[in-house]
Tab-separated table of C-alpha atoms in Angstrom:
chain	number	residue	atom	x	y	z
A	1	UNK	CA	91.069	147.513	109.893
A	2	UNK	CA	92.063	144.665	112.197
A	3	UNK	CA	93.903	141.666	110.704
A	4	UNK	CA	91.924	138.436	110.790
A	5	UNK	CA	93.548	135.575	112.647
A	6	UNK	CA	92.389	133.159	109.920
A	7	UNK	CA	93.849	135.226	107.072
A	8	UNK	CA	96.798	132.875	106.553
A	9	UNK	CA	96.606	129.065	106.555
A	10	UNK	CA	98.530	126.999	109.091
A	11	UNK	CA	102.004	126.295	107.654
A	12	UNK	CA	103.667	123.302	109.339
A	13	UNK	CA	105.982	120.304	108.806
A	14	UNK	CA	104.699	117.141	107.098
A	15	UNK	CA	106.397	113.991	105.791
A	16	UNK	CA	106.189	113.303	102.041
A	17	UNK	CA	106.592	109.692	100.866
A	18	UNK	CA	107.514	109.249	97.192
A	19	UNK	CA	106.342	106.247	95.117
A	20	UNK	CA	109.712	104.498	95.622
A	21	UNK	CA	109.496	104.854	99.421
A	22	UNK	CA	111.865	107.830	99.683
A	23	UNK	CA	110.775	110.169	102.479
A	24	UNK	CA	111.490	113.786	103.245
A	25	UNK	CA	110.175	116.500	105.522
A	26	UNK	CA	108.810	119.740	104.139
A	27	UNK	CA	106.608	122.606	105.206
A	28	UNK	CA	103.072	122.661	103.823
A	29	UNK	CA	99.489	123.683	104.430
A	30	UNK	CA	98.422	120.049	103.809
A	31	UNK	CA	96.764	118.334	106.792
A	32	UNK	CA	98.171	119.083	110.202
A	33	UNK	CA	101.610	119.002	111.842
A	34	UNK	CA	103.215	115.559	111.496
A	35	UNK	CA	100.813	114.206	108.824
A	36	UNK	CA	102.148	112.019	105.988
A	37	UNK	CA	101.450	112.716	102.317
A	38	UNK	CA	101.816	109.526	100.232
A	39	UNK	CA	102.286	110.374	96.562
A	40	UNK	CA	100.701	108.286	93.798
A	41	UNK	CA	102.655	110.160	91.112
A	42	UNK	CA	105.996	111.882	91.531
A	43	UNK	CA	108.786	113.371	89.382
A	44	UNK	CA	110.832	110.154	89.576
A	45	UNK	CA	108.161	108.036	87.860
A	46	UNK	CA	105.778	110.247	85.877
A	47	UNK	CA	106.419	110.530	82.108
A	48	UNK	CA	105.970	114.308	82.215
A	49	UNK	CA	109.232	114.541	84.194
A	50	UNK	CA	111.074	111.427	83.038
A	51	UNK	CA	110.734	112.081	79.294
A	52	UNK	CA	108.599	109.000	78.718
A	53	UNK	CA	107.043	108.601	75.301
A	54	UNK	CA	103.494	109.745	74.753
A	55	UNK	CA	101.389	108.943	71.755
A	56	UNK	CA	99.992	112.101	70.189
A	57	UNK	CA	96.893	112.037	68.010
A	58	UNK	CA	97.170	113.895	64.712
A	59	UNK	CA	93.779	115.502	64.246
A	60	UNK	CA	93.328	117.240	60.940
A	61	UNK	CA	97.024	116.906	60.055
A	62	UNK	CA	98.087	119.604	62.529
A	63	UNK	CA	100.853	117.519	64.064
A	64	UNK	CA	102.160	116.559	60.630
A	65	UNK	CA	102.209	120.207	59.525
A	66	UNK	CA	103.969	121.242	62.730
A	67	UNK	CA	106.606	118.523	62.361
A	68	UNK	CA	107.209	119.386	58.699
A	69	UNK	CA	107.766	123.051	59.624
A	70	UNK	CA	109.642	122.689	62.909
A	71	UNK	CA	110.687	119.038	63.176
A	72	UNK	CA	114.328	119.732	62.314
A	73	UNK	CA	114.844	122.368	65.019
A	74	UNK	CA	117.102	121.536	67.936
A	75	UNK	CA	116.725	123.243	71.276
A	76	UNK	CA	120.158	123.229	72.862
A	77	UNK	CA	120.853	119.624	71.875
A	78	UNK	CA	123.975	118.777	69.950
């Protein structure tokens, strides 16, 4: 069986611009060679990576039960 020419996407260099203006070059299948990807969210600002506080809803007391069972555990923190 012959290999299709379109089997693999085009993998090329693009410029990524972080929310703080930091730029770097990387290889990607996004756009075409030389395109710029401007990020709206990135690891430097998003709470998922920065440890920002989220407010969790306690529906049916599940969060309270979890915290009472496991709230005193430490995971590698001293």
